[in-house]
XYZ file of C-alpha atoms in Angstrom:
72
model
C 85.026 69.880 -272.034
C 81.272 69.790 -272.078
C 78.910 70.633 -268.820
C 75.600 69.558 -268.515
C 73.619 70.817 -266.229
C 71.189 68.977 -264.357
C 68.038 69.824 -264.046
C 68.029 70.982 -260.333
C 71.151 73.544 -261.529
C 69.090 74.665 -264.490
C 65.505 75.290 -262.411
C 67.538 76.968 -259.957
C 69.777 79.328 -261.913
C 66.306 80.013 -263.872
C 64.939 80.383 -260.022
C 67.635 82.825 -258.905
C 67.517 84.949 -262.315
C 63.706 85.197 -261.637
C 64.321 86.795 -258.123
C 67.215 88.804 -259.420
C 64.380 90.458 -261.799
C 62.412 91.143 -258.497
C 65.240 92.739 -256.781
C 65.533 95.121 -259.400
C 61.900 95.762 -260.310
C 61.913 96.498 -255.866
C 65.039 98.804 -256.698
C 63.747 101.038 -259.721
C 60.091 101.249 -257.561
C 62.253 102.122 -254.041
C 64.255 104.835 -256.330
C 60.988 106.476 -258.401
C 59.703 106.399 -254.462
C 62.933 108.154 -252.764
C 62.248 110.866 -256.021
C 58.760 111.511 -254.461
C 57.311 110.020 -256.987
C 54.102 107.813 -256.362
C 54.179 104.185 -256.683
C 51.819 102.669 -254.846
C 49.768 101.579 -257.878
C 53.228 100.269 -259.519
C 53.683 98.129 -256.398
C 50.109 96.944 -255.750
C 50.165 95.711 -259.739
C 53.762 94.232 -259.275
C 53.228 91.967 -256.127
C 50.005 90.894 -257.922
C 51.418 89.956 -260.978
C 54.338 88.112 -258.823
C 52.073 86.527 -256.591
C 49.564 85.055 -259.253
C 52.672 84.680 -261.752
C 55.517 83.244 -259.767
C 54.825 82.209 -256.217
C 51.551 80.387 -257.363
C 54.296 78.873 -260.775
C 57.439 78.626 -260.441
C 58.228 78.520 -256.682
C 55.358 75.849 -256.248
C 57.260 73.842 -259.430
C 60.757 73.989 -257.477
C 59.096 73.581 -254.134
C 57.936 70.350 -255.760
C 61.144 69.505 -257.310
C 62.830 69.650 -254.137
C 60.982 67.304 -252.020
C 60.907 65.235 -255.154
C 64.517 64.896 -254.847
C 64.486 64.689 -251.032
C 61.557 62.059 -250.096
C 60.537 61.721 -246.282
């Protein structure tokens, strides 16, 4: 049997592996940081990049999508 997806499954499995990446990027930074190691530079670079990159992209696209699919 074939599944399709539609495209609200496909934008948010694409969503969710997106913020999966973040979680882990956050893990490796909180673990070079519990080794004393200094990351503030990493993190200051990282939330930059995600907040020009995906909140200001992506999450504005699917925000969109969604009240798209849900008009007032």
């Amino acid at each position: 049997e074939i599944y399709t997806l539609s495209l609200h499954d496909a934008l948010s499995i694409y969503h969710q592996a997106e913020h999966a990446r973040l979680e882990d990027r956050m893990a490796r930074l909180q673990a070079r940081l519990d080794q004393g190691k200094a990351v503030t530079r990493d993190v200051t670079n990282f939330l930059a990049d995600w907040l020009k990159h995906h909140i200001h992209g992506p999450d504005k696209a699917y925000v969109r999508f969604m009240q798209a699919q849900n008009p007032k």
